[in-house]
Amino acid sequence: MNDWLQRTRLLLGEQAVEKLKNAKVALLGLGGVGGACAEALCRAGIGSLMLVDNDKVEISNLNRQTAATRETIGQEKCRVMGARLKAINPEISLVLEKRFYLPQESDFLYDWEPDYVVDAIDTVTAKLHLAQQCYERGIPLIMCLGTGNRLDPGKLRQGKMEDTVGCGCPLARVMRRELKKRGVAGQNVVYSTEEPKNVISAAKDGRHSPASISFVPPVAGYLMAAAVVGELTGYKYGK
């Protein structure tokens, strides 16, 4: 195969590219954030990816999700993203898990022995269990907080959970409190400093999915991919 990673090799060096090729990264959630992150990790040369998502592509995903086209509506996100990543790098090793990450059904992840875990899911119970398990097992984890109802990708940040104080993210507030109770400190996160927009719901019960735009969730996914690549190769951003 032609050296499709030539330009990456020029930037990172041969040793770093080899580290990425030998790395195993598990990615939970293939929505607007997770889909972009999965593709960025693949294009960076990660050799083995586990993709975890139980959903199918819906028409409402077209405005932001990498897996979503008119042709893929109704198809399993895991399968769609797996085919897309194989089209980029046929040699990538993929494990496709069409399931939810649940506290009572999580052994599949840890049995795979990932070098890094990416959390792009939105269920608080699952996020808390994942964070505590990774913390106790010594597995590096980066977690995405809220990206819905926001318009400014320039206000996305990568840092620690403790840095999110005052950012206005309801999910960050809950996660800070609950992780502190569990003794989990220094959790790596991607979060926004932008106040969420007030969205008027057309739903009769007042419940609705967060509003979204094409250029915020994917940027969060790219920030997560950058953090993973940086830690796996020893490159510290901002240093």
CSV table of C-alpha atoms in Angstrom, one decimal:
chain,number,residue,atom,x,y,z
A,1,MET,CA,0.0,0.0,0.0
A,2,ASN,CA,1.1,3.5,-0.7
A,3,ASP,CA,2.3,5.4,2.4
A,4,TRP,CA,-1.0,7.2,3.0
A,5,LEU,CA,0.3,8.4,6.4
A,6,GLN,CA,3.3,10.2,4.8
A,7,ARG,CA,2.2,13.6,6.0
A,8,THR,CA,1.4,12.4,9.4
A,9,ARG,CA,4.8,10.8,9.6
A,10,LEU,CA,6.4,14.1,8.7
A,11,LEU,CA,4.6,15.8,11.6
A,12,LEU,CA,4.8,13.2,14.3
A,13,GLY,CA,7.8,11.1,13.4
A,14,GLU,CA,8.2,7.3,12.7
A,15,GLN,CA,8.1,6.2,16.4
A,16,ALA,CA,4.8,8.1,17.1
A,17,VAL,CA,3.1,6.6,14.0
A,18,GLU,CA,4.1,3.1,15.1
A,19,LYS,CA,2.7,3.8,18.5
A,20,LEU,CA,-0.6,4.8,17.0
A,21,LYS,CA,-0.6,1.8,14.7
A,22,ASN,CA,-0.2,-0.5,17.7
A,23,ALA,CA,-2.8,1.3,19.9
A,24,LYS,CA,-6.2,0.0,20.8
A,25,VAL,CA,-8.8,2.7,21.3
A,26,ALA,CA,-12.5,2.1,22.3
A,27,LEU,CA,-15.0,4.7,21.3
A,28,LEU,CA,-18.4,4.8,22.9
A,29,GLY,CA,-21.1,6.6,20.9
A,30,LEU,CA,-21.1,7.4,17.2
A,31,GLY,CA,-23.2,10.6,17.1
A,32,GLY,CA,-22.1,14.0,16.1
A,33,VAL,CA,-19.1,13.9,18.5
A,34,GLY,CA,-18.2,10.3,18.4
A,35,GLY,CA,-18.5,9.8,14.6
A,36,ALA,CA,-16.1,12.7,13.9
A,37,CYS,CA,-13.7,11.4,16.6
A,38,ALA,CA,-13.8,7.9,15.1
A,39,GLU,CA,-12.9,9.1,11.6
A,40,ALA,CA,-10.1,11.4,13.0
A,41,LEU,CA,-8.6,8.6,14.9
A,42,CYS,CA,-8.7,6.3,11.9
A,43,ARG,CA,-7.1,9.0,9.7
A,44,ALA,CA,-4.4,9.6,12.3
A,45,GLY,CA,-3.4,5.9,12.0
A,46,ILE,CA,-4.9,4.2,15.1
A,47,GLY,CA,-4.5,0.5,14.4
A,48,SER,CA,-7.4,-0.9,16.3
A,49,LEU,CA,-10.7,0.6,17.1
A,50,MET,CA,-13.7,-0.7,19.1
A,51,LEU,CA,-16.9,1.2,18.0
A,52,VAL,CA,-19.8,1.0,20.5
A,53,ASP,CA,-23.3,2.2,19.5
A,54,ASN,CA,-26.8,0.7,19.6
A,55,ASP,CA,-28.5,3.2,17.3
A,56,LYS,CA,-29.5,3.4,13.6
A,57,VAL,CA,-29.0,6.4,11.4
A,58,GLU,CA,-32.0,8.7,11.5
A,59,ILE,CA,-33.0,11.6,9.2
A,60,SER,CA,-32.5,14.0,12.2
A,61,ASN,CA,-28.8,13.0,12.2
A,62,LEU,CA,-28.1,14.5,8.7
A,63,ASN,CA,-27.3,17.9,10.1
A,64,ARG,CA,-24.2,16.8,12.0
A,65,GLN,CA,-23.3,13.1,12.0
A,66,THR,CA,-20.5,11.6,9.9
A,67,ALA,CA,-22.4,8.3,9.4
A,68,ALA,CA,-25.5,10.1,8.2
A,69,THR,CA,-26.4,10.4,4.5
A,70,ARG,CA,-29.6,9.8,2.6
A,71,GLU,CA,-28.3,6.4,1.7
A,72,THR,CA,-27.6,5.2,5.2
A,73,ILE,CA,-30.8,6.2,7.0
A,74,GLY,CA,-32.1,3.1,8.8
A,75,GLN,CA,-28.8,1.4,8.9
A,76,GLU,CA,-26.8,0.5,12.0
A,77,LYS,CA,-24.3,3.3,12.9
A,78,CYS,CA,-21.6,0.7,13.8
A,79,ARG,CA,-21.8,-0.9,10.4
A,80,VAL,CA,-21.9,2.4,8.5
A,81,MET,CA,-18.9,3.8,10.4
A,82,GLY,CA,-17.1,0.5,10.1
A,83,ALA,CA,-17.4,0.5,6.4
A,84,ARG,CA,-16.4,4.1,6.2
A,85,LEU,CA,-13.2,3.6,8.2
A,86,LYS,CA,-12.3,0.5,6.2
A,87,ALA,CA,-12.6,2.6,3.0
A,88,ILE,CA,-10.1,4.9,4.5
A,89,ASN,CA,-7.7,2.3,5.9
A,90,PRO,CA,-8.4,-1.3,4.8
A,91,GLU,CA,-5.8,-2.6,7.3
A,92,ILE,CA,-7.5,-1.1,10.4
A,93,SER,CA,-8.7,-3.7,13.0
A,94,LEU,CA,-12.3,-3.0,14.0
A,95,VAL,CA,-14.5,-4.4,16.7
A,96,LEU,CA,-18.1,-3.4,16.2
A,97,GLU,CA,-20.4,-3.6,19.2
A,98,LYS,CA,-24.0,-2.8,18.5
A,99,ARG,CA,-25.1,-2.3,22.1
A,100,PHE,CA,-25.3,0.2,24.8
A,101,TYR,CA,-22.6,0.5,27.5
A,102,LEU,CA,-24.4,-0.4,30.7
A,103,PRO,CA,-23.0,-0.9,34.2
A,104,GLN,CA,-24.3,-4.5,34.2
A,105,GLU,CA,-23.1,-5.2,30.6
A,106,SER,CA,-19.6,-3.6,30.5
A,107,ASP,CA,-17.1,-6.5,30.7
A,108,PHE,CA,-16.9,-6.6,26.9
A,109,LEU,CA,-15.0,-3.3,27.0
A,110,TYR,CA,-12.5,-4.2,29.7
A,111,ASP,CA,-11.9,-7.7,28.4
A,112,TRP,CA,-10.7,-6.0,25.1
A,113,GLU,CA,-8.0,-4.2,27.1
A,114,PRO,CA,-8.1,-0.8,25.4
A,115,ASP,CA,-5.2,1.6,25.7
A,116,TYR,CA,-7.6,4.5,25.7
A,117,VAL,CA,-11.3,5.0,26.0
A,118,VAL,CA,-13.3,7.8,24.4
A,119,ASP,CA,-16.7,8.7,26.0
A,120,ALA,CA,-19.1,10.3,23.5
A,121,ILE,CA,-22.3,9.0,25.2
A,122,ASP,CA,-24.9,11.1,26.9
A,123,THR,CA,-26.4,8.8,29.6
A,124,VAL,CA,-25.3,10.0,33.0
A,125,THR,CA,-25.4,6.6,34.7
A,126,ALA,CA,-23.3,5.1,32.0
A,127,LYS,CA,-20.8,8.0,32.0
A,128,LEU,CA,-20.3,7.7,35.8
A,129,HIS,CA,-19.8,4.0,35.7
A,130,LEU,CA,-17.4,4.3,32.8
A,131,ALA,CA,-15.4,7.0,34.5
A,132,GLN,CA,-15.1,5.2,37.8
A,133,GLN,CA,-14.1,1.9,36.1
A,134,CYS,CA,-11.4,3.5,34.0
A,135,TYR,CA,-10.1,5.5,37.0
A,136,GLU,CA,-9.9,2.3,39.1
A,137,ARG,CA,-8.4,0.3,36.3
A,138,GLY,CA,-5.9,2.9,35.2
A,139,ILE,CA,-7.3,3.2,31.7
A,140,PRO,CA,-6.9,6.7,30.2
A,141,LEU,CA,-10.4,8.2,29.4
A,142,ILE,CA,-11.5,11.4,27.8
A,143,MET,CA,-15.2,12.4,28.2
A,144,CYS,CA,-17.3,14.8,26.2
A,145,LEU,CA,-19.8,17.0,28.1
A,146,GLY,CA,-22.6,18.9,26.5
A,147,THR,CA,-22.4,20.2,22.9
A,148,GLY,CA,-26.1,20.6,22.2
A,149,ASN,CA,-27.8,24.0,22.1
A,150,ARG,CA,-24.5,25.7,21.3
A,151,LEU,CA,-23.3,27.6,18.2
A,152,ASP,CA,-19.7,28.7,18.9
A,153,PRO,CA,-17.1,25.9,18.3
A,154,GLY,CA,-14.4,28.4,19.4
A,155,LYS,CA,-15.6,28.1,23.0
A,156,LEU,CA,-14.9,24.4,23.2
A,157,ARG,CA,-12.1,23.5,25.5
A,158,GLN,CA,-10.1,20.4,26.5
A,159,GLY,CA,-9.2,20.2,30.2
A,160,LYS,CA,-10.0,18.6,33.5
A,161,MET,CA,-13.5,18.2,35.0
A,162,GLU,CA,-12.5,20.6,37.7
A,163,ASP,CA,-12.0,23.3,35.0
A,164,THR,CA,-15.7,23.2,34.1
A,165,VAL,CA,-16.8,25.2,37.1
A,166,GLY,CA,-18.8,28.1,35.9
A,167,CYS,CA,-19.1,27.0,32.3
A,168,GLY,CA,-22.9,26.8,32.4
A,169,CYS,CA,-23.1,23.2,31.3
A,170,PRO,CA,-25.8,21.3,33.3
A,171,LEU,CA,-24.1,17.9,32.5
A,172,ALA,CA,-20.8,19.2,33.7
A,173,ARG,CA,-22.4,20.3,37.0
A,174,VAL,CA,-23.9,16.8,37.6
A,175,MET,CA,-20.7,15.0,36.6
A,176,ARG,CA,-18.5,17.1,38.8
A,177,ARG,CA,-20.7,16.5,41.8
A,178,GLU,CA,-21.1,12.7,41.2
A,179,LEU,CA,-17.5,12.0,40.3
A,180,LYS,CA,-16.3,13.8,43.4
A,181,LYS,CA,-18.6,11.5,45.5
A,182,ARG,CA,-16.9,8.6,43.9
A,183,GLY,CA,-13.4,9.8,44.5
A,184,VAL,CA,-12.6,10.3,40.7
A,185,ALA,CA,-10.4,13.4,40.2
A,186,GLY,CA,-8.7,14.9,37.3
A,187,GLN,CA,-11.0,13.4,34.6
A,188,ASN,CA,-10.0,14.6,31.1
A,189,VAL,CA,-13.0,16.3,29.4
A,190,VAL,CA,-14.0,18.3,26.4
A,191,TYR,CA,-16.5,21.0,27.3
A,192,SER,CA,-17.9,24.3,26.1
A,193,THR,CA,-17.7,27.6,27.9
A,194,GLU,CA,-20.7,28.9,25.9
A,195,GLU,CA,-24.0,29.2,27.7
A,196,PRO,CA,-26.6,26.8,26.1
A,197,LYS,CA,-29.2,28.5,24.0
A,198,ASN,CA,-32.8,28.5,25.2
A,199,VAL,CA,-34.7,26.2,22.8
A,200,ILE,CA,-38.5,26.3,22.4
A,201,SER,CA,-39.8,22.8,22.2
A,202,ALA,CA,-42.7,21.8,19.9
A,203,ALA,CA,-43.2,18.6,21.9
A,204,LYS,CA,-46.4,18.6,23.9
A,205,ASP,CA,-44.7,17.2,27.0
A,206,GLY,CA,-41.9,19.7,26.8
A,207,ARG,CA,-39.3,17.0,26.2
A,208,HIS,CA,-37.0,17.3,23.2
A,209,SER,CA,-33.6,16.4,22.0
A,210,PRO,CA,-31.0,19.2,22.2
A,211,ALA,CA,-30.8,21.6,19.3
A,212,SER,CA,-27.6,21.1,17.2
A,213,ILE,CA,-25.6,22.5,14.3
A,214,SER,CA,-23.1,21.0,11.9
A,215,PHE,CA,-19.9,22.6,13.2
A,216,VAL,CA,-20.0,22.2,17.0
A,217,PRO,CA,-20.3,18.4,17.9
A,218,PRO,CA,-17.7,17.4,15.2
A,219,VAL,CA,-15.2,20.0,16.5
A,220,ALA,CA,-15.6,18.5,20.0
A,221,GLY,CA,-14.9,15.1,18.4
A,222,TYR,CA,-11.7,16.4,16.8
A,223,LEU,CA,-10.5,17.8,20.1
A,224,MET,CA,-11.0,14.4,21.7
A,225,ALA,CA,-9.1,12.7,18.9
A,226,ALA,CA,-6.3,15.2,19.4
A,227,ALA,CA,-6.1,14.5,23.1
A,228,VAL,CA,-6.0,10.7,22.4
A,229,VAL,CA,-3.2,11.0,19.8
A,230,GLY,CA,-1.3,13.5,22.0
A,231,GLU,CA,-1.3,11.2,25.0
A,232,LEU,CA,-0.5,8.0,23.1
A,233,THR,CA,2.5,9.7,21.4
A,234,GLY,CA,3.7,11.8,24.3
A,235,TYR,CA,3.0,15.1,22.6
A,236,LYS,CA,1.6,17.7,25.1
A,237,TYR,CA,-0.5,20.3,23.5
A,238,GLY,CA,0.3,23.9,24.5
A,239,LYS,CA,3.8,22.9,25.6
